[in-house]
Amino acid sequence: MYSEKISIKYKLAEKEVLIPLSAFLFVGMFLIANFLLNLSLELIETTFSDLLHPKPFHMEVGFLFQMPIAEHPIYYMLVFLVVIGTIARTVYKLKSSFKNLNNHQKGSSRFTTVEELKKQYRAVPDREESFKGGGGVVISRLGDKVFIDDSPVNNLIIGTTRSGKGETFVFPTIDVYSRAEHKPSLIFNDPKGELFSASKDTLEERGYHIEVLNLLTPLDSMSYNLLQLVKDAYKDGDYSTAQALCKTLSHTLYYNPTVKDPFWQQCAMSLCNAMILAVTDKCIAEGTEEKITMYTVANMLSELGSKEVIVDPEADPQNALDLYFEGLPADSVAKMQYATSNFSKGTTRGGIFTQTMNGLSIFTFDEIAKMTARNSVDLKRVGFGKTIKGKVAPRKRVEIIFPDGSKESIKADITGRFALDFKQVIQVGDTIQCNEKENPQTKTSISITKIDEKTGHTEFKVVEEHEDMKITKVDYFNKPVAIFMITPDFDSSNHVIASIFVRQLYFILAKGASLARGGKCHREVIFCLDEFGVRPYGHIRNLCGKEIGVCA
């Protein structure tokens, strides 16, 4: 038990001293008030009643105890207020001046009592049974119940090797979250693959869709094309988002906060952005979208960056990469991003190309190239599984009426495209209606004909269509997602892929949450990052600082 010798001055601020002192002041000040009142009354009746023939003046001890409250109620009311105010001021000054400031320091803590646990945390069944509401972090166990913290907070669990972090915290937490009525999506860092091996079957039985980003054996991994989000945004005409995603990717590849001269990494970012945007634009225009990969970007720099082309026999040879970007339109974002490299000459230019290729070289290895050639995971479904997309006149507000009668609205962008993430339940045979809010006559209705529960792909037929209002796609994926990132601690060469994955996932979730009603993901997302201290996720501090329904 914590104890220490307390200085005598601190006792002046304790209630054992303040209560008797307050009582003493209260009684003493009232006695003085009685004495002054009775003394004044005696003077008025004797000395001041007849100045020429004054009566004898008598001062008695009884003046202290005589209280003519009925005759002078206003006086005693004022005295009472002054006494209370004086006592309150005196007590406040004593507590402020002499209270012990060494409370709640190291050594003064204690374990929470059972009664405090019951008041502060929610109790749920300790195993197998599902329960109402959402899950939470396991705090304590009592009998056949566990107490969980279901508030949106971040938790740091520290323990030495073989201290039981996994068995006493990680696995029970996974179990509690997966048994909840409102199941969250789960993102795991799993250095050895132990969490995946132990949890896969159980999570699938409880309705989870499982994906594995396996950097230990990439050929056994899910397909993960780092440029898939850029490609999707580009195809939707959302060029600003495509550029932002491109910048996020290149920043993760090249940013190093410890370098003294950031010129080289900034130039490498610009060159990487230029090539990604150029490859995306060219492949979409030619109908070869399958070539939009980081391998293609690396190959482009390798082939064109080192190739000299003779355009004019009388002039010096020109770099093939320069010629390619010179042929792009003047308003091309890729061309403007390439300007930094284009301005540089000689050894500076060679240094920029080398720095850029150094970051891209990881994607030229066979296993990584194959893993990143396709994409099998939709990151948006981690937090938003239900989406309806369409096209209308630019900047028009669209109202969508769901089968249950509820309404949602969204404003189309400058190209007329809109994408609404919704929470409502739909079934085969249900009808969804979209119309312009300002002009209800511009409306389109669809009927749901098929929903693939595994993929979320939804088919529909048009019941009523207006030429200025089209519904292009409906996704209805109603399963929580669990993604395991197997990142071996003995080989950090591929860790940048996991870092980019987390950055892109957070980008998508944060953007969706900022546009959603309530400012949160429709499905809670939990990051359980085992061995967090030695993983390349330093940027995740930004994630922990946001309230978007994401916890780490």
Coordinates of C-alpha atoms in Angstrom, one line a residue:
M1 CA 0.0 0.0 0.0
Y2 CA 1.3 3.4 -0.9
S3 CA 2.1 5.7 2.0
E4 CA 4.5 8.5 2.8
K5 CA 5.1 11.0 5.6
I6 CA 3.0 14.0 4.9
S7 CA 4.3 17.5 5.7
I8 CA 2.3 19.3 8.4
K9 CA 1.6 22.2 6.1
Y10 CA -0.4 19.8 3.8
K11 CA -2.8 19.1 6.7
L12 CA -4.1 22.6 6.5
A13 CA -5.8 21.7 3.3
E14 CA -7.4 18.5 4.6
K15 CA -11.1 18.3 5.5
E16 CA -10.2 17.2 9.1
V17 CA -8.9 20.7 9.6
L18 CA -11.1 22.7 7.2
I19 CA -14.4 21.5 8.7
P20 CA -13.6 22.5 12.3
L21 CA -12.0 25.7 11.1
S22 CA -15.1 26.6 9.1
A23 CA -17.3 25.9 12.1
F24 CA -15.1 28.1 14.4
L25 CA -15.2 31.0 11.9
F26 CA -19.0 30.7 11.5
V27 CA -19.7 30.8 15.2
G28 CA -17.0 33.4 15.9
M29 CA -18.2 35.8 13.2
F30 CA -21.8 35.5 14.3
L31 CA -20.9 36.2 17.9
I32 CA -19.0 39.3 16.8
A33 CA -22.0 40.4 14.7
N34 CA -24.3 39.9 17.7
F35 CA -22.0 42.0 19.9
L36 CA -21.8 44.9 17.4
L37 CA -25.6 44.9 16.8
N38 CA -26.5 44.9 20.6
L39 CA -23.8 47.4 21.3
S40 CA -25.2 49.7 18.7
L41 CA -28.8 49.3 20.0
E42 CA -27.6 50.1 23.6
L43 CA -25.8 53.2 22.4
I44 CA -29.0 54.4 20.6
E45 CA -31.2 53.7 23.7
T46 CA -28.9 55.4 26.2
T47 CA -26.3 57.9 24.9
F48 CA -28.0 59.0 21.7
S49 CA -31.6 59.0 23.0
D50 CA -31.1 62.3 24.9
L51 CA -27.8 64.1 24.3
L52 CA -28.5 66.6 27.0
H53 CA -29.5 64.1 29.6
P54 CA -28.0 60.7 28.5
K55 CA -28.7 57.5 30.4
P56 CA -25.9 55.4 31.8
F57 CA -24.3 53.1 29.2
H58 CA -23.8 49.4 30.1
M59 CA -21.7 46.9 28.2
E60 CA -22.5 43.3 29.0
V61 CA -21.2 39.9 28.0
G62 CA -24.7 39.0 27.1
F63 CA -24.4 41.2 23.9
L64 CA -22.5 38.2 22.4
F65 CA -25.4 35.8 22.7
Q66 CA -28.5 38.0 22.2
M67 CA -29.9 37.5 18.7
P68 CA -32.8 39.7 17.9
I69 CA -33.4 38.1 14.5
A70 CA -37.1 38.8 14.4
E71 CA -36.5 42.6 14.8
H72 CA -33.6 42.8 12.4
P73 CA -33.9 40.0 9.7
I74 CA -32.2 42.0 7.0
Y75 CA -29.1 42.6 9.1
Y76 CA -28.8 38.9 9.9
M77 CA -29.3 37.9 6.3
L78 CA -26.4 40.2 5.3
V79 CA -24.3 38.8 8.1
F80 CA -25.0 35.3 6.9
L81 CA -24.0 36.0 3.4
V82 CA -20.8 37.8 4.5
V83 CA -19.9 34.9 6.8
I84 CA -20.5 32.2 4.1
G85 CA -18.5 34.2 1.6
T86 CA -15.6 34.7 4.0
I87 CA -15.5 31.1 5.0
A88 CA -15.6 29.9 1.3
R89 CA -12.8 32.3 0.3
T90 CA -10.7 31.2 3.3
V91 CA -11.2 27.5 2.5
Y92 CA -10.4 28.0 -1.2
K93 CA -7.2 29.9 -0.4
L94 CA -6.0 27.3 2.1
K95 CA -6.7 24.3 -0.3
S96 CA -5.0 26.2 -3.2
S97 CA -2.0 27.1 -1.1
F98 CA -1.4 24.0 0.9
K99 CA -3.0 21.0 -1.0
N100 CA -0.6 18.1 -1.8
L101 CA 0.3 18.1 -5.5
N102 CA 1.9 14.7 -5.3
N103 CA -1.3 12.8 -6.0
H104 CA -1.7 10.2 -8.7
Q105 CA 2.1 9.8 -9.2
K106 CA 4.1 6.6 -9.6
G107 CA 3.6 4.4 -6.6
S108 CA 0.2 5.9 -5.6
S109 CA -1.9 3.7 -8.0
R110 CA -3.9 0.6 -7.3
F111 CA -5.7 -2.1 -9.2
T112 CA -9.4 -1.4 -10.1
T113 CA -11.9 -3.1 -7.9
V114 CA -14.6 -5.4 -9.2
E115 CA -17.3 -2.9 -8.5
E116 CA -15.4 -0.2 -10.4
L117 CA -15.0 -2.6 -13.4
K118 CA -18.7 -3.3 -13.4
K119 CA -19.5 0.4 -13.5
Q120 CA -16.9 1.4 -16.1
Y121 CA -16.9 -1.5 -18.6
R122 CA -19.5 -3.7 -20.3
A123 CA -19.7 -7.4 -19.4
V124 CA -20.1 -9.9 -22.3
P125 CA -20.0 -13.8 -22.4
D126 CA -16.4 -15.0 -22.2
R127 CA -16.6 -17.5 -25.1
E128 CA -18.7 -18.9 -28.0
E129 CA -21.9 -16.9 -27.4
S130 CA -22.7 -13.9 -29.5
F131 CA -23.9 -10.7 -27.8
K132 CA -25.7 -7.4 -28.6
G133 CA -23.9 -4.3 -29.8
G134 CA -20.3 -4.0 -30.8
G135 CA -17.1 -5.6 -29.5
G136 CA -14.2 -4.1 -27.6
V137 CA -10.8 -4.6 -26.1
V138 CA -10.7 -7.2 -23.3
I139 CA -9.9 -5.6 -20.0
S140 CA -10.6 -8.3 -17.4
R141 CA -12.3 -11.6 -16.8
L142 CA -14.7 -12.6 -14.0
G143 CA -16.3 -16.0 -13.9
D144 CA -18.0 -16.6 -17.3
K145 CA -17.9 -12.9 -18.3
V146 CA -15.3 -10.7 -19.7
F147 CA -15.2 -6.9 -19.3
I148 CA -14.6 -5.0 -22.5
D149 CA -13.8 -1.4 -23.4
D150 CA -16.0 -0.6 -26.4
S151 CA -15.1 3.1 -26.6
P152 CA -13.2 4.4 -29.7
V153 CA -9.8 4.6 -28.2
N154 CA -6.3 3.4 -29.1
N155 CA -4.5 0.9 -26.9
L156 CA -0.8 0.2 -26.6
I157 CA 0.1 -3.2 -25.1
I158 CA 3.7 -3.6 -24.1
G159 CA 5.3 -6.9 -23.0
T160 CA 8.6 -8.7 -23.4
T161 CA 9.1 -11.7 -25.6
R162 CA 7.1 -14.7 -24.4
S163 CA 5.2 -12.6 -21.9
G164 CA 1.8 -13.9 -23.1
K165 CA 0.7 -10.8 -25.1
G166 CA -0.9 -13.0 -27.8
E167 CA -2.7 -15.6 -25.6
T168 CA -3.9 -13.1 -22.9
F169 CA -4.8 -10.2 -25.2
V170 CA -4.6 -10.6 -29.0
F171 CA -6.6 -13.8 -29.3
P172 CA -9.3 -12.9 -26.7
T173 CA -9.7 -9.5 -28.4
I174 CA -10.1 -11.1 -31.8
D175 CA -12.7 -13.5 -30.3
V176 CA -14.7 -10.8 -28.7
Y177 CA -14.9 -8.6 -31.8
S178 CA -15.8 -11.5 -34.0
R179 CA -18.7 -12.6 -31.7
A180 CA -20.3 -9.1 -31.5
E181 CA -23.6 -8.4 -33.2
H182 CA -22.0 -5.5 -35.1
K183 CA -18.9 -7.1 -36.4
P184 CA -16.0 -4.7 -37.3
S185 CA -13.5 -5.2 -40.1
L186 CA -10.2 -6.4 -38.7
I187 CA -6.7 -5.5 -40.0
F188 CA -3.9 -7.6 -38.6
N189 CA -0.1 -7.3 -38.7
D190 CA 1.0 -10.9 -38.4
P191 CA 4.8 -11.2 -38.7
K192 CA 4.9 -15.0 -38.4
G193 CA 1.4 -15.9 -39.8
E194 CA 0.3 -17.3 -36.4
L195 CA -2.8 -15.1 -36.1
F196 CA -3.9 -16.2 -39.6
S197 CA -3.4 -19.9 -38.9
A198 CA -5.2 -19.8 -35.6
S199 CA -8.1 -17.5 -36.6
K200 CA -8.9 -18.1 -40.2
D201 CA -11.4 -20.9 -39.8
T202 CA -13.2 -19.3 -36.8
L203 CA -13.5 -16.0 -38.5
E204 CA -14.9 -17.6 -41.7
E205 CA -17.5 -19.5 -39.6
R206 CA -18.5 -16.2 -38.1
G207 CA -19.1 -14.6 -41.4
Y208 CA -15.8 -12.9 -42.2
H209 CA -14.3 -12.5 -45.7
I210 CA -10.6 -13.3 -45.3
E211 CA -7.7 -11.8 -47.3
V212 CA -4.0 -12.3 -46.8
L213 CA -1.2 -9.9 -47.9
N214 CA 1.7 -12.4 -47.7
L215 CA 5.1 -10.8 -48.1
L216 CA 6.8 -14.0 -46.9
T217 CA 5.6 -16.0 -49.9
P218 CA 4.1 -13.5 -52.3
L219 CA 2.8 -16.2 -54.7
D220 CA 0.5 -17.4 -51.9
S221 CA -0.7 -13.8 -51.2
M222 CA -3.8 -12.0 -52.4
S223 CA -3.3 -10.0 -55.5
Y224 CA -2.6 -6.4 -54.6
N225 CA -2.1 -3.9 -57.4
L226 CA -0.8 -0.7 -55.9
L227 CA -2.2 1.3 -58.8
Q228 CA -5.7 -0.1 -58.7
L229 CA -7.1 2.9 -56.8
V230 CA -5.4 5.3 -59.1
K231 CA -6.8 3.4 -62.1
D232 CA -10.4 3.4 -60.7
A233 CA -10.3 7.1 -59.9
Y234 CA -8.9 7.9 -63.3
K235 CA -11.6 5.8 -65.0
D236 CA -14.3 7.6 -63.0
G237 CA -13.0 11.0 -64.1
D238 CA -11.9 11.8 -60.6
Y239 CA -8.5 13.1 -61.6
S240 CA -7.8 15.0 -58.4
T241 CA -8.2 11.8 -56.3
A242 CA -6.1 9.8 -58.7
Q243 CA -3.3 12.4 -58.3
A244 CA -3.6 12.4 -54.5
L245 CA -3.4 8.6 -54.4
C246 CA -0.4 8.8 -56.7
K247 CA 1.3 11.3 -54.4
T248 CA 0.5 9.1 -51.4
L249 CA 2.2 6.1 -53.0
S250 CA 5.3 8.0 -54.1
H251 CA 5.7 9.7 -50.7
T252 CA 5.7 6.3 -49.0
L253 CA 8.3 5.0 -51.4
Y254 CA 10.8 7.8 -51.2
Y255 CA 10.2 10.0 -48.1
N256 CA 12.9 9.8 -45.5
P257 CA 12.7 12.3 -42.7
T258 CA 16.3 11.9 -41.7
V259 CA 17.9 13.0 -44.9
K260 CA 19.8 16.4 -44.8
D261 CA 19.0 17.3 -48.5
P262 CA 15.4 16.4 -49.5
F263 CA 16.0 17.5 -53.1
W264 CA 16.7 14.0 -54.4
Q265 CA 13.7 12.4 -52.8
Q266 CA 11.4 15.2 -53.9
C267 CA 12.6 14.9 -57.5
A268 CA 12.2 11.1 -57.3
M269 CA 8.6 11.6 -56.1
S270 CA 7.8 13.9 -59.0
L271 CA 9.3 11.6 -61.6
C272 CA 7.5 8.6 -60.1
N273 CA 4.2 10.5 -60.1
A274 CA 4.8 11.5 -63.7
M275 CA 5.3 8.0 -64.9
I276 CA 2.4 6.5 -63.0
L277 CA 0.0 9.1 -64.4
A278 CA 1.4 8.7 -67.9
V279 CA 1.1 4.9 -67.8
T280 CA -2.4 5.1 -66.4
D281 CA -3.5 7.6 -69.0
K282 CA -2.0 5.7 -72.0
C283 CA -3.2 2.2 -70.9
I284 CA -6.8 3.4 -70.3
A285 CA -6.8 5.2 -73.7
E286 CA -5.6 2.1 -75.5
G287 CA -7.8 -0.4 -73.6
T288 CA -4.9 -2.2 -71.9
E289 CA -5.8 -1.5 -68.3
E290 CA -4.1 -4.8 -67.2
K291 CA -0.8 -3.1 -67.8
I292 CA -1.3 -0.4 -65.2
T293 CA 1.1 -1.8 -62.6
M294 CA 4.2 -0.8 -60.8
Y295 CA 6.2 -3.3 -62.9
T296 CA 5.2 -1.3 -66.0
V297 CA 6.3 1.9 -64.4
A298 CA 9.7 0.5 -63.4
N299 CA 10.1 -1.0 -66.8
M300 CA 9.3 2.3 -68.4
L301 CA 12.0 4.1 -66.5
S302 CA 14.5 1.3 -67.1
E303 CA 13.9 1.1 -70.9
L304 CA 13.3 4.8 -71.8
G305 CA 15.4 6.5 -69.1
S306 CA 18.6 4.9 -70.3
K307 CA 17.8 5.1 -74.0
E308 CA 19.2 7.8 -76.3
V309 CA 17.4 8.5 -79.6
I310 CA 18.9 10.4 -82.6
V311 CA 16.2 12.7 -83.9
D312 CA 18.5 15.1 -85.8
P313 CA 21.8 13.7 -87.1
E314 CA 23.3 17.1 -86.7
A315 CA 22.2 17.5 -83.1
D316 CA 23.0 15.6 -79.9
P317 CA 21.0 12.5 -79.1
Q318 CA 17.8 13.0 -77.0
N319 CA 16.6 10.9 -74.1
A320 CA 13.7 8.7 -75.0
L321 CA 11.9 9.5 -71.8
D322 CA 12.2 13.2 -72.6
L323 CA 10.7 12.6 -76.0
Y324 CA 7.8 10.7 -74.6
F325 CA 6.8 13.4 -72.2
E326 CA 7.3 16.1 -74.8
G327 CA 4.7 14.4 -76.9
L328 CA 2.0 14.7 -74.1
P329 CA -0.5 17.6 -74.2
A330 CA 0.6 20.9 -72.6
D331 CA -2.1 20.5 -69.9
S332 CA -1.1 17.0 -68.9
V333 CA -0.5 16.6 -65.2
A334 CA 2.1 13.9 -65.9
K335 CA 4.0 16.3 -68.1
M336 CA 4.1 19.0 -65.4
Q337 CA 5.3 16.4 -62.8
Y338 CA 8.1 15.5 -65.2
A339 CA 9.3 19.1 -65.4
T340 CA 11.7 18.7 -62.4
S341 CA 13.6 16.0 -64.1
N342 CA 13.4 17.7 -67.5
F343 CA 15.0 20.8 -66.1
S344 CA 18.0 18.9 -64.6
K345 CA 21.0 18.0 -66.7
G346 CA 24.2 15.9 -66.4
T347 CA 24.9 14.2 -63.1
T348 CA 21.9 15.7 -61.4
R349 CA 19.6 14.1 -63.9
G350 CA 21.3 10.8 -63.6
G351 CA 21.1 11.0 -59.8
I352 CA 17.3 11.6 -60.0
F353 CA 16.8 8.6 -62.3
T354 CA 18.9 6.4 -60.1
Q355 CA 17.1 7.5 -56.9
T356 CA 13.7 6.8 -58.6
M357 CA 14.8 3.4 -60.0
N358 CA 16.1 2.4 -56.6
G359 CA 12.6 2.8 -55.1
L360 CA 10.9 1.0 -58.0
S361 CA 13.4 -1.9 -58.2
I362 CA 11.4 -3.9 -55.7
F363 CA 8.6 -4.3 -58.2
T364 CA 10.8 -5.9 -60.8
F365 CA 11.4 -9.1 -58.9
D366 CA 9.3 -12.0 -60.3
E367 CA 7.2 -12.8 -57.2
I368 CA 6.4 -9.2 -56.3
A369 CA 5.7 -8.4 -60.0
K370 CA 3.2 -11.3 -60.1
M371 CA 1.6 -10.4 -56.8
T372 CA 1.1 -6.8 -57.9
A373 CA 0.0 -7.5 -61.5
R374 CA -3.7 -8.0 -60.5
N375 CA -6.0 -6.9 -57.7
S376 CA -8.3 -9.1 -55.7
V377 CA -9.2 -6.8 -52.8
D378 CA -11.5 -3.8 -52.7
L379 CA -10.2 -1.6 -49.9
K380 CA -13.3 0.5 -49.7
R381 CA -15.3 -2.6 -48.7
V382 CA -13.4 -2.7 -45.4
G383 CA -15.4 0.3 -44.1
F384 CA -18.1 0.8 -46.8
G385 CA -19.6 -2.3 -48.4
K386 CA -22.7 -0.8 -49.9
T387 CA -22.4 1.7 -52.8
I388 CA -24.6 3.0 -55.6
K389 CA -22.9 4.9 -58.5
G390 CA -24.5 6.9 -61.3
K391 CA -24.3 9.9 -63.6
V392 CA -26.4 13.1 -63.8
A393 CA -25.9 16.7 -64.8
P394 CA -22.8 18.3 -63.3
R395 CA -23.2 19.7 -59.7
K396 CA -26.8 18.5 -59.4
R397 CA -28.0 17.1 -56.0
V398 CA -29.3 13.6 -56.4
E399 CA -32.0 12.1 -54.0
I400 CA -32.0 8.3 -53.6
I401 CA -35.1 6.6 -52.2
F402 CA -34.6 3.1 -50.8
P403 CA -37.1 0.3 -50.4
D404 CA -37.7 1.1 -46.7
G405 CA -38.8 4.6 -47.7
S406 CA -35.6 6.3 -46.3
K407 CA -33.9 8.9 -48.4
E408 CA -30.3 9.9 -48.9
S409 CA -28.9 12.7 -51.0
I410 CA -25.5 13.5 -52.6
K411 CA -24.1 16.2 -54.9
A412 CA -22.6 15.1 -58.2
D413 CA -19.1 16.3 -59.1
I414 CA -18.1 18.5 -62.0
T415 CA -18.2 15.6 -64.4
G416 CA -21.7 14.6 -63.2
R417 CA -20.7 11.4 -61.4
F418 CA -21.9 10.5 -58.0
A419 CA -21.2 7.6 -55.6
L420 CA -23.3 7.2 -52.4
D421 CA -22.3 4.8 -49.6
F422 CA -25.5 3.7 -47.8
K423 CA -26.4 1.6 -44.8
Q424 CA -29.9 0.4 -45.8
V425 CA -30.8 -3.2 -46.4
I426 CA -31.8 -4.3 -49.9
Q427 CA -32.9 -7.6 -51.3
V428 CA -33.6 -9.2 -54.6
G429 CA -36.8 -7.7 -56.0
D430 CA -36.4 -4.3 -54.2
T431 CA -36.7 -1.1 -56.2
I432 CA -34.4 1.9 -55.8
Q433 CA -35.3 5.3 -57.2
C434 CA -33.0 8.2 -58.0
N435 CA -34.1 11.7 -59.0
E436 CA -32.8 15.2 -59.1
K437 CA -33.8 17.0 -55.9
E438 CA -34.5 20.2 -57.6
N439 CA -36.3 18.5 -60.5
P440 CA -38.1 15.3 -59.3
Q441 CA -39.3 14.6 -62.9
T442 CA -35.7 13.7 -63.8
K443 CA -35.7 10.2 -62.2
T444 CA -34.5 6.7 -62.8
S445 CA -35.7 3.5 -61.0
I446 CA -34.0 0.1 -60.9
S447 CA -35.0 -3.3 -59.6
I448 CA -32.4 -5.6 -57.9
T449 CA -32.3 -8.9 -59.7
K450 CA -29.2 -10.6 -58.2
I451 CA -26.8 -10.2 -55.2
D452 CA -23.6 -12.2 -55.0
E453 CA -23.0 -12.5 -51.3
K454 CA -19.3 -13.5 -51.8
T455 CA -18.3 -10.7 -54.1
G456 CA -20.9 -8.1 -53.5
H457 CA -21.5 -7.8 -57.2
T458 CA -25.2 -6.7 -57.7
E459 CA -27.2 -7.0 -60.9
F460 CA -30.2 -4.9 -61.6
K461 CA -32.6 -4.0 -64.4
V462 CA -33.8 -0.5 -65.3
V463 CA -37.5 0.0 -64.5
E464 CA -37.8 3.6 -65.4
E465 CA -35.0 5.7 -66.9
H466 CA -34.5 9.4 -67.7
E467 CA -31.9 10.4 -70.3
D468 CA -30.2 12.8 -67.9
M469 CA -30.1 10.3 -65.0
K470 CA -28.3 6.9 -65.1
I471 CA -27.4 4.4 -62.5
T472 CA -24.2 2.7 -63.5
K473 CA -23.3 0.3 -60.7
V474 CA -24.6 -1.1 -57.4
D475 CA -22.4 -2.9 -54.9
Y476 CA -23.9 -4.7 -51.9
F477 CA -21.2 -6.4 -49.8
N478 CA -22.5 -7.0 -46.3
K479 CA -19.7 -9.1 -44.8
P480 CA -17.0 -7.8 -42.4
V481 CA -13.5 -8.1 -43.8
A482 CA -10.4 -9.5 -42.0
I483 CA -7.0 -8.8 -43.7
F484 CA -3.8 -10.4 -42.4
M485 CA -0.5 -8.8 -43.3
I486 CA 2.3 -11.3 -43.0
T487 CA 5.4 -9.2 -42.8
P488 CA 8.5 -11.3 -41.9
D489 CA 10.7 -9.6 -39.4
F490 CA 13.9 -11.2 -40.8
D491 CA 13.4 -9.6 -44.2
S492 CA 12.4 -5.9 -44.3
S493 CA 13.0 -5.5 -48.1
N494 CA 9.3 -5.8 -48.9
H495 CA 7.9 -3.9 -45.9
V496 CA 7.3 -0.8 -48.0
I497 CA 4.4 -2.7 -49.7
A498 CA 2.7 -3.2 -46.4
S499 CA 3.3 0.4 -45.5
I500 CA 1.7 1.6 -48.8
F501 CA -1.2 -0.8 -48.2
V502 CA -2.0 0.8 -44.8
R503 CA -1.6 4.3 -46.3
Q504 CA -4.0 3.6 -49.2
L505 CA -6.5 1.9 -46.9
Y506 CA -6.5 4.8 -44.5
F507 CA -6.8 7.3 -47.4
I508 CA -9.9 5.5 -48.7
L509 CA -11.5 5.1 -45.2
A510 CA -10.8 8.7 -44.2
K511 CA -12.2 10.1 -47.5
G512 CA -15.3 8.0 -47.2
A513 CA -15.8 8.9 -43.6
S514 CA -15.5 12.6 -44.3
L515 CA -18.3 12.4 -46.9
A516 CA -20.5 10.0 -44.8
R517 CA -23.2 11.2 -42.5
G518 CA -21.8 11.3 -39.0
G519 CA -18.2 11.4 -40.2
K520 CA -17.5 7.7 -39.5
C521 CA -17.1 4.5 -41.5
H522 CA -20.3 2.5 -41.9
R523 CA -18.5 -0.5 -40.5
E524 CA -16.0 0.0 -37.7
V525 CA -12.4 -0.8 -38.6
I526 CA -10.0 -2.3 -36.0
F527 CA -6.3 -2.3 -36.6
C528 CA -4.6 -5.0 -34.5
L529 CA -0.9 -4.5 -35.2
D530 CA 1.2 -7.2 -33.5
E531 CA 4.9 -6.3 -33.2
F532 CA 3.9 -2.7 -34.0
G533 CA 7.1 -1.3 -32.6
V534 CA 9.4 -2.9 -35.3
R535 CA 7.1 -2.5 -38.3
P536 CA 7.3 0.3 -40.9
Y537 CA 4.1 2.1 -39.8
G538 CA 5.4 5.3 -38.2
H539 CA 2.9 7.3 -40.2
I540 CA 0.0 5.5 -38.5
R541 CA 0.1 8.2 -35.7
N542 CA -2.0 10.2 -38.1
L543 CA -4.6 7.4 -38.2
C544 CA -4.7 7.2 -34.4
G545 CA -5.4 10.9 -34.1
K546 CA -8.6 10.8 -36.2
E547 CA -12.1 10.0 -35.1
I548 CA -13.5 8.2 -38.1
G549 CA -14.6 4.9 -36.6
V550 CA -11.1 3.5 -36.9
C551 CA -9.1 2.2 -33.9
A552 CA -5.6 0.9 -33.6

